[in-house]
PDB file of C-alpha atoms in Angstrom:
ATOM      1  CA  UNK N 507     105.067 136.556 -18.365  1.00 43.00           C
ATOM      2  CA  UNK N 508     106.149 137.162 -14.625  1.00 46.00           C
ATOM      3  CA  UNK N 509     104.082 138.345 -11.998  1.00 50.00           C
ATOM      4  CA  UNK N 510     104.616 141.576 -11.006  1.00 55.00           C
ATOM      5  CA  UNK N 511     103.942 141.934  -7.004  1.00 58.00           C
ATOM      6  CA  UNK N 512     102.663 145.414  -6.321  1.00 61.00           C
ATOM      7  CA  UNK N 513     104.429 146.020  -2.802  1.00 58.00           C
ATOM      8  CA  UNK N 514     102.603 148.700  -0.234  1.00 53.00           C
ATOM      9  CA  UNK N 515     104.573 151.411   1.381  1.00 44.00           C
ATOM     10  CA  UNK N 516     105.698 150.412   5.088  1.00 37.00           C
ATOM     11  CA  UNK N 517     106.365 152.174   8.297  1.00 32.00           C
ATOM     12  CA  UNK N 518     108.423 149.283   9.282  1.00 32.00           C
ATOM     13  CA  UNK N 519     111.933 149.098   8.721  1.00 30.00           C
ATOM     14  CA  UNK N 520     113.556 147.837   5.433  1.00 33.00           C
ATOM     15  CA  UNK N 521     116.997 148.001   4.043  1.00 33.00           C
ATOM     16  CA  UNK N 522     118.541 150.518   2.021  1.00 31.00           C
ATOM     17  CA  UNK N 523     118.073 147.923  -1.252  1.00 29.00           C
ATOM     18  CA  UNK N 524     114.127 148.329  -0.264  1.00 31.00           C
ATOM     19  CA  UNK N 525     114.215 151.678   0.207  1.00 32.00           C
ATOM     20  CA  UNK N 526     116.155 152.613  -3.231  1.00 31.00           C
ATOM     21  CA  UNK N 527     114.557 150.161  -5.382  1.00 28.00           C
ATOM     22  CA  UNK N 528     110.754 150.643  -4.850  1.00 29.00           C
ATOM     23  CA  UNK N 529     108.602 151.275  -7.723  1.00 27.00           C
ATOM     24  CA  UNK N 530     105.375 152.394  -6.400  1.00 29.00           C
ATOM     25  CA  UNK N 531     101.991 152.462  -8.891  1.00 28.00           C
ATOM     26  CA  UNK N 532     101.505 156.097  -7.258  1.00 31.00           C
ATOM     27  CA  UNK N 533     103.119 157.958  -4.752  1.00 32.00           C
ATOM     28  CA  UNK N 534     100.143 156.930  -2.546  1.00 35.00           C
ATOM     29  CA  UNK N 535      99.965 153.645  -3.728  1.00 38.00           C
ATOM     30  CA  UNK N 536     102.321 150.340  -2.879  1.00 40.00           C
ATOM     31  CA  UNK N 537     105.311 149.462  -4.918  1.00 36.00           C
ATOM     32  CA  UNK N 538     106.915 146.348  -5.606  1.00 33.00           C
ATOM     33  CA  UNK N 539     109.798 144.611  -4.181  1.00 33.00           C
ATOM     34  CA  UNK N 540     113.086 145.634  -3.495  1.00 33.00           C
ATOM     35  CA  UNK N 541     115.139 143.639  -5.743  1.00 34.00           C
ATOM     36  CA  UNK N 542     115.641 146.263  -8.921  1.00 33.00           C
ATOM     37  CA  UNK N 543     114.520 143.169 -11.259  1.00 32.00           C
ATOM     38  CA  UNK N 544     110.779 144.152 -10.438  1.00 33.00           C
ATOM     39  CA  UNK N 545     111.869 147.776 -10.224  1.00 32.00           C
ATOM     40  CA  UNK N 546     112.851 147.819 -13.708  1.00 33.00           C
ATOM     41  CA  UNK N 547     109.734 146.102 -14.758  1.00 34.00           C
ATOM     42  CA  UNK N 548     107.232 148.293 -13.332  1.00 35.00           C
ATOM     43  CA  UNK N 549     107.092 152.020 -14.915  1.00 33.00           C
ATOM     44  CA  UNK N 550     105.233 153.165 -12.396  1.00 34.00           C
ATOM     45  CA  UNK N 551     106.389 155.971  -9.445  1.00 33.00           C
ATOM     46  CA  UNK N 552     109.374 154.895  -7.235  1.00 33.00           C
ATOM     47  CA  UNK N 553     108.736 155.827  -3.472  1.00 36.00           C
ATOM     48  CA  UNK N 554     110.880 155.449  -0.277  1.00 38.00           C
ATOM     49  CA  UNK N 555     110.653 153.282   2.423  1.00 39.00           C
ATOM     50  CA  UNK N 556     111.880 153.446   6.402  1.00 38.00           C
ATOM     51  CA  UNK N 557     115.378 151.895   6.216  1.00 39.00           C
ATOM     52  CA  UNK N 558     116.987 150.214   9.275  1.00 38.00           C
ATOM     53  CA  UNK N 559     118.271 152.381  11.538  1.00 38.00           C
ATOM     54  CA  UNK N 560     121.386 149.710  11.750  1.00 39.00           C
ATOM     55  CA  UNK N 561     122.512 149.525  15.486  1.00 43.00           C
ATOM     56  CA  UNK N 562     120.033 151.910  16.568  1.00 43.00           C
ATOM     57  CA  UNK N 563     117.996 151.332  20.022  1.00 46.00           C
ATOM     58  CA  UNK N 564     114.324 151.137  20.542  1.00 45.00           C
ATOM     59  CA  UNK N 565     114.793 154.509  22.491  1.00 43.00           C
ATOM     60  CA  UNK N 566     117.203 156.020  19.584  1.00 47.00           C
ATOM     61  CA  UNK N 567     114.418 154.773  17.324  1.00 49.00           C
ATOM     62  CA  UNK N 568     111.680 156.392  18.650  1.00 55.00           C
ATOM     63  CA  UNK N 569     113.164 159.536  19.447  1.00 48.00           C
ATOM     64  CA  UNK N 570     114.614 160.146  15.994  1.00 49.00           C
ATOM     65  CA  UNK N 571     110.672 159.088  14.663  1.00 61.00           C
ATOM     66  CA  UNK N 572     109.529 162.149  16.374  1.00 72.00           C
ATOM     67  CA  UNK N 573     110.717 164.978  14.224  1.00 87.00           C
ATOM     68  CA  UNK N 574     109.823 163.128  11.202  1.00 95.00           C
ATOM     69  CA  UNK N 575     107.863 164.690   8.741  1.00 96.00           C
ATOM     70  CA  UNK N 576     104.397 162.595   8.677  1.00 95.00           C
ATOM     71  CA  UNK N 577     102.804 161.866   4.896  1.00 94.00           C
ATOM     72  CA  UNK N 578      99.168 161.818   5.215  1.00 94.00           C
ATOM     73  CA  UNK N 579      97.093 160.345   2.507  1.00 93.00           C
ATOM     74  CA  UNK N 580      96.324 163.127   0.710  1.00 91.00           C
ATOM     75  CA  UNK N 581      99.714 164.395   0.943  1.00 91.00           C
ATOM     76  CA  UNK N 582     100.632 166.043  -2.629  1.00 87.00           C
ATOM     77  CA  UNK N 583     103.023 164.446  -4.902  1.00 84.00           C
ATOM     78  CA  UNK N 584     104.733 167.858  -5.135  1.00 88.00           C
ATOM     79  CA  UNK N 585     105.191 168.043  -1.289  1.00 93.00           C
ATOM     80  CA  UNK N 586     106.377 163.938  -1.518  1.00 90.00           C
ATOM     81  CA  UNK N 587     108.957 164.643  -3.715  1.00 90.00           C
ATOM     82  CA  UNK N 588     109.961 167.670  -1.792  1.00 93.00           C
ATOM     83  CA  UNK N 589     110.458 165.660   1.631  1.00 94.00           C
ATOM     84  CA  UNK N 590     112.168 162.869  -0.195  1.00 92.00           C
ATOM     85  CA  UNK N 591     114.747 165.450  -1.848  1.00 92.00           C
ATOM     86  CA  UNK N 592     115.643 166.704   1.578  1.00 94.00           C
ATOM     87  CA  UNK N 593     116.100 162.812   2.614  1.00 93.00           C
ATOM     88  CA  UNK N 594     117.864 161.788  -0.511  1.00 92.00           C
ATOM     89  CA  UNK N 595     120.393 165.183  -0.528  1.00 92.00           C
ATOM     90  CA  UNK N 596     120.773 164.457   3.303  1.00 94.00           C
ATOM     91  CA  UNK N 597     122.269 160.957   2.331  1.00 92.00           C
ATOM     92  CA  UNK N 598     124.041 161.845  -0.466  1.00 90.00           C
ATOM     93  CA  UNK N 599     125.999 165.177   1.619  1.00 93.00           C
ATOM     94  CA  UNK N 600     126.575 161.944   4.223  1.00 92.00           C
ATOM     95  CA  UNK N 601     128.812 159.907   1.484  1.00 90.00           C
ATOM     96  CA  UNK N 602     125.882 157.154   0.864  1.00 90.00           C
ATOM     97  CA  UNK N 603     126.837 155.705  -2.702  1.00 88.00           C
ATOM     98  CA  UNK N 604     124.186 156.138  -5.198  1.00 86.00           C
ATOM     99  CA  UNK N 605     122.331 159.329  -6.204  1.00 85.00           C
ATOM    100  CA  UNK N 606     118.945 160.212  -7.232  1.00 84.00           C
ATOM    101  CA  UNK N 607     117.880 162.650  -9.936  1.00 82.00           C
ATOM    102  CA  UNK N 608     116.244 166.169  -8.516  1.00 79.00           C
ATOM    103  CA  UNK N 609     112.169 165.639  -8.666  1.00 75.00           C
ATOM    104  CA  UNK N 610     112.573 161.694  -8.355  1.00 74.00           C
ATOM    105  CA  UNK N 611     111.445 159.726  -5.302  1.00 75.00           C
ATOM    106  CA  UNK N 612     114.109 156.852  -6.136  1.00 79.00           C
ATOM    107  CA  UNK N 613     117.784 156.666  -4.667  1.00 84.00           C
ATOM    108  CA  UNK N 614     119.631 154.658  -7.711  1.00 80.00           C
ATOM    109  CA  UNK N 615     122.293 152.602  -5.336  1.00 78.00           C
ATOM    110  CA  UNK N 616     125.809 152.669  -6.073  1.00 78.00           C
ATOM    111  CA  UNK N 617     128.810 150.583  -5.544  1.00 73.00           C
ATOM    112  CA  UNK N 618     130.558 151.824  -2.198  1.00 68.00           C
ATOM    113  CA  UNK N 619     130.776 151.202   1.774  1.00 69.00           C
ATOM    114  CA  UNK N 620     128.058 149.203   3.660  1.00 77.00           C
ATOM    115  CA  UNK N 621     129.419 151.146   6.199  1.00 80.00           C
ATOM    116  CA  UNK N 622     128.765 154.770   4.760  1.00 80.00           C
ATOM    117  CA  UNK N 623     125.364 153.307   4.081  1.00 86.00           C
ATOM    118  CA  UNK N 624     124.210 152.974   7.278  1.00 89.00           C
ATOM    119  CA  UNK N 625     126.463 155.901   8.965  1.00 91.00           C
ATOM    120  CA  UNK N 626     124.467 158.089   6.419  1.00 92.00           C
ATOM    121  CA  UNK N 627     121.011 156.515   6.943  1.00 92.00           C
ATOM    122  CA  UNK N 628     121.367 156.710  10.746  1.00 94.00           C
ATOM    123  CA  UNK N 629     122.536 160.414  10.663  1.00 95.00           C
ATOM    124  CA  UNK N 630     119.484 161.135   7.779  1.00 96.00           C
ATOM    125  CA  UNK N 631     116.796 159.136   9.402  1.00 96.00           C
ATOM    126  CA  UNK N 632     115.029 162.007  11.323  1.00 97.00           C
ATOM    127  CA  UNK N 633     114.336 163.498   7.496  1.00 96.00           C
ATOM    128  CA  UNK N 634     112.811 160.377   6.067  1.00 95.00           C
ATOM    129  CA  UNK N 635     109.308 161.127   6.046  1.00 95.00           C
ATOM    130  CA  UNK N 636     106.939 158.627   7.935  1.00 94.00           C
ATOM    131  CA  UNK N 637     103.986 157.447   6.152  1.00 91.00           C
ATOM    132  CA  UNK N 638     100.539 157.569   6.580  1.00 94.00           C
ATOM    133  CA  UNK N 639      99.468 155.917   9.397  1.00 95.00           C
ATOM    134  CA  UNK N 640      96.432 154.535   7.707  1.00 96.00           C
ATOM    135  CA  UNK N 641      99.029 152.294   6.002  1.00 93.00           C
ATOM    136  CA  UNK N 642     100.688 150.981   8.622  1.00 92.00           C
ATOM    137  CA  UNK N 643      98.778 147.782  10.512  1.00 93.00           C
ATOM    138  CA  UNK N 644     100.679 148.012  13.354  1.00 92.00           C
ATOM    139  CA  UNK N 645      99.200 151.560  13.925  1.00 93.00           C
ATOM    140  CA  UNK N 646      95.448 150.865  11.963  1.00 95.00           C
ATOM    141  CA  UNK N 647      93.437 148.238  13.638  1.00 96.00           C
ATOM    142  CA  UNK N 648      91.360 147.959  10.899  1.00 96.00           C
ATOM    143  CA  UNK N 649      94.255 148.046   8.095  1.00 97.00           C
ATOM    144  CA  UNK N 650      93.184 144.400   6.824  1.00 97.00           C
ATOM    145  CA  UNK N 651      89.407 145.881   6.251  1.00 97.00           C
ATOM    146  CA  UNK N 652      90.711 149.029   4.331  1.00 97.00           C
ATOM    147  CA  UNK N 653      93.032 146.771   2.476  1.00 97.00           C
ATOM    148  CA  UNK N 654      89.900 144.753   1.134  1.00 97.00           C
ATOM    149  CA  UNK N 655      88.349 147.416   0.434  1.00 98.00           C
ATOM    150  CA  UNK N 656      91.195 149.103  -1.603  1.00 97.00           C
ATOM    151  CA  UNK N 657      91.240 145.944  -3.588  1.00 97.00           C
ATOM    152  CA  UNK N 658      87.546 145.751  -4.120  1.00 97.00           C
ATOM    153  CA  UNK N 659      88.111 149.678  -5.810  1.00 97.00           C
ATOM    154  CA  UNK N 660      90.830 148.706  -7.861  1.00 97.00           C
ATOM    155  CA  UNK N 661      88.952 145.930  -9.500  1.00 96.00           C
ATOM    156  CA  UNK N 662      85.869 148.045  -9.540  1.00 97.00           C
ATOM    157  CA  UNK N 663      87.770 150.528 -11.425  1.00 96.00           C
ATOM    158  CA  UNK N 664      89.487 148.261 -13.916  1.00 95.00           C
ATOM    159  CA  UNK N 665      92.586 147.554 -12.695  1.00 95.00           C
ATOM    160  CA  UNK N 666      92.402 143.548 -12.528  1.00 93.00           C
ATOM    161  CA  UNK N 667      94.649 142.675  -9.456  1.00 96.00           C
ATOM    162  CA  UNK N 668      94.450 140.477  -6.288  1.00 96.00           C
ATOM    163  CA  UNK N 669      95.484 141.162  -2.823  1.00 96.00           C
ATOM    164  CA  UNK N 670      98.640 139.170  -1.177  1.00 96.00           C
ATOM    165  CA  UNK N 671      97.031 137.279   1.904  1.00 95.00           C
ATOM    166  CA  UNK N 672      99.576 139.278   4.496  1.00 95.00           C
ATOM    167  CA  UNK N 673      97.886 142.288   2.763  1.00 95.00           C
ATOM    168  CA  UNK N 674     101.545 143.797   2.134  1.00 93.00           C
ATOM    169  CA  UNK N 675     100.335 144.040  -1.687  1.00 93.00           C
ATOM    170  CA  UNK N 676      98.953 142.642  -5.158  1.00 95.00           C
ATOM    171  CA  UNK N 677      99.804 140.575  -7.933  1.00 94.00           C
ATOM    172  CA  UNK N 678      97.870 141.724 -11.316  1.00 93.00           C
ATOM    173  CA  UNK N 679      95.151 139.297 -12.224  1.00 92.00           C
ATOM    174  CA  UNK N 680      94.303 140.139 -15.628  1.00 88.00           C
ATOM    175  CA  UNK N 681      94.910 142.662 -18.619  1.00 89.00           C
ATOM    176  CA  UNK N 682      94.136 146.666 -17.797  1.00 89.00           C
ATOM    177  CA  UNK N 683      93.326 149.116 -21.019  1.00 91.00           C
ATOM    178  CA  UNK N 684      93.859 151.887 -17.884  1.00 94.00           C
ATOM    179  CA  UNK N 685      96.824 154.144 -18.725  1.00 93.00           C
ATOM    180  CA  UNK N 686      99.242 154.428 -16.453  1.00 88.00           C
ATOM    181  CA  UNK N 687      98.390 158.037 -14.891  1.00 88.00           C
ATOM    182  CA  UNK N 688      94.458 156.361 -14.623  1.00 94.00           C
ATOM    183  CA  UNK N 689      96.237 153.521 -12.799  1.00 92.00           C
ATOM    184  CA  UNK N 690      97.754 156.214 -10.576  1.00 87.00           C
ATOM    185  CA  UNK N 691      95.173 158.231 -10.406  1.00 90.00           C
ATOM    186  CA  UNK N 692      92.434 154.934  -9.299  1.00 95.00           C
ATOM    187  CA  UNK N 693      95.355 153.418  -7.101  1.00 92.00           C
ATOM    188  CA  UNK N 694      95.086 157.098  -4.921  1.00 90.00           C
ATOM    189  CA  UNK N 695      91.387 157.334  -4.884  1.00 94.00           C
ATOM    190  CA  UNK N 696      91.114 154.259  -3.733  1.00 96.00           C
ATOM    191  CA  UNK N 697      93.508 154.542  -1.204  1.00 94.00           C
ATOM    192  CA  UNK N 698      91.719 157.880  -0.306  1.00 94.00           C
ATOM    193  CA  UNK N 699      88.135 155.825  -0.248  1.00 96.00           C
ATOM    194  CA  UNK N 700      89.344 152.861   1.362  1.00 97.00           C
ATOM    195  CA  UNK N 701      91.705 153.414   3.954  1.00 94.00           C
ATOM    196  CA  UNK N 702      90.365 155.321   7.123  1.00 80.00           C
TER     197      UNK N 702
END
């Protein structure tokens, strides 16, 4: 059987393939890659991530980044999927190929125009909610810390996994008899206990 590699939400800048084919554990919670294979694989919540802003200037960058909507930890799931419907209708009105279906937080790619892609994700980017800080490490000095610690409460809860190195995410290291809402439900508590 395959490894599945349980992928943390970024802050940093991925490509419309990452963005549309994360699976996330919980909306809180990492996800795995962006290659659809895994996506498939893992039944667990699909999430977003910060796509390239293709062309765009450190300047353009940070100025669109200011009128984002910031996700905190403890940001609902019903207020997540609300931000990510105003992102994912924003691309779709702006011709990106693909769609999503209303109360999802995954953009299902379709054929079409590189170029519409990143026309729409340049003109949509000041909707695509930021997230937490706490899960950034370029913004959490002590991100490594929390992410040892989030580790240390999965395991302690029963979900057998172990941490990638670069701390982007985890491989499962054993069998679970956790559901998958208790695997949700441990993967936000944890984040909620861990990362500060």
């Amino acid at each position: 059987m395959a490894k599945l590699t349980h992928r943390r939400r970024s802050a940093a800048p991925a490509g419309m393939a990452a963005t549309v084919a994360l699976v996330l554990l919980s909306a809180c919670g990492g996800g795995s890659g962006g290659d659809g294979k895994a996506a498939a694989e893992d039944k667990g919540v699909a999430s977003i991530e910060t796509p390239k802003a293709s062309g765009a200037t450190a300047s353009e960058s940070t100025a669109a980044e200011s009128g984002r909507p910031q996700l905190r930890l403890d940001t609902s799931e019903a207020e997540q999927t609300r931000l990510t419907g105003i992102y994912f209708d924003c691309l779709r009105d702006h011709g990106a190929p693909g769609g999503y279906k209303p109360g999802s937080k995954q953009w299902y790619p379709g054929g079409g125009s590189d170029r519409n892609s990143a026309a729409a994700r340049k003109a949509c980017l000041p909707k695509l909610p930021l997230q937490p800080p706490e899960l950034d490490p370029a913004r959490n000095p002590h991100y490594m810390d929390d992410f040892r610690a989030y580790i240390r409460c999965l395991n302690d809860g029963g979900l057998k996994v172990k941490g990638l190195s670069d701390g982007s995410g985890w491989n499962y290291d054993g069998q679970t008899s956790l559901t998958q809402a208790q695997q949700s439900k441990l993967d936000h508590d944890c984040q909620l206990k861990a990362y500060k």
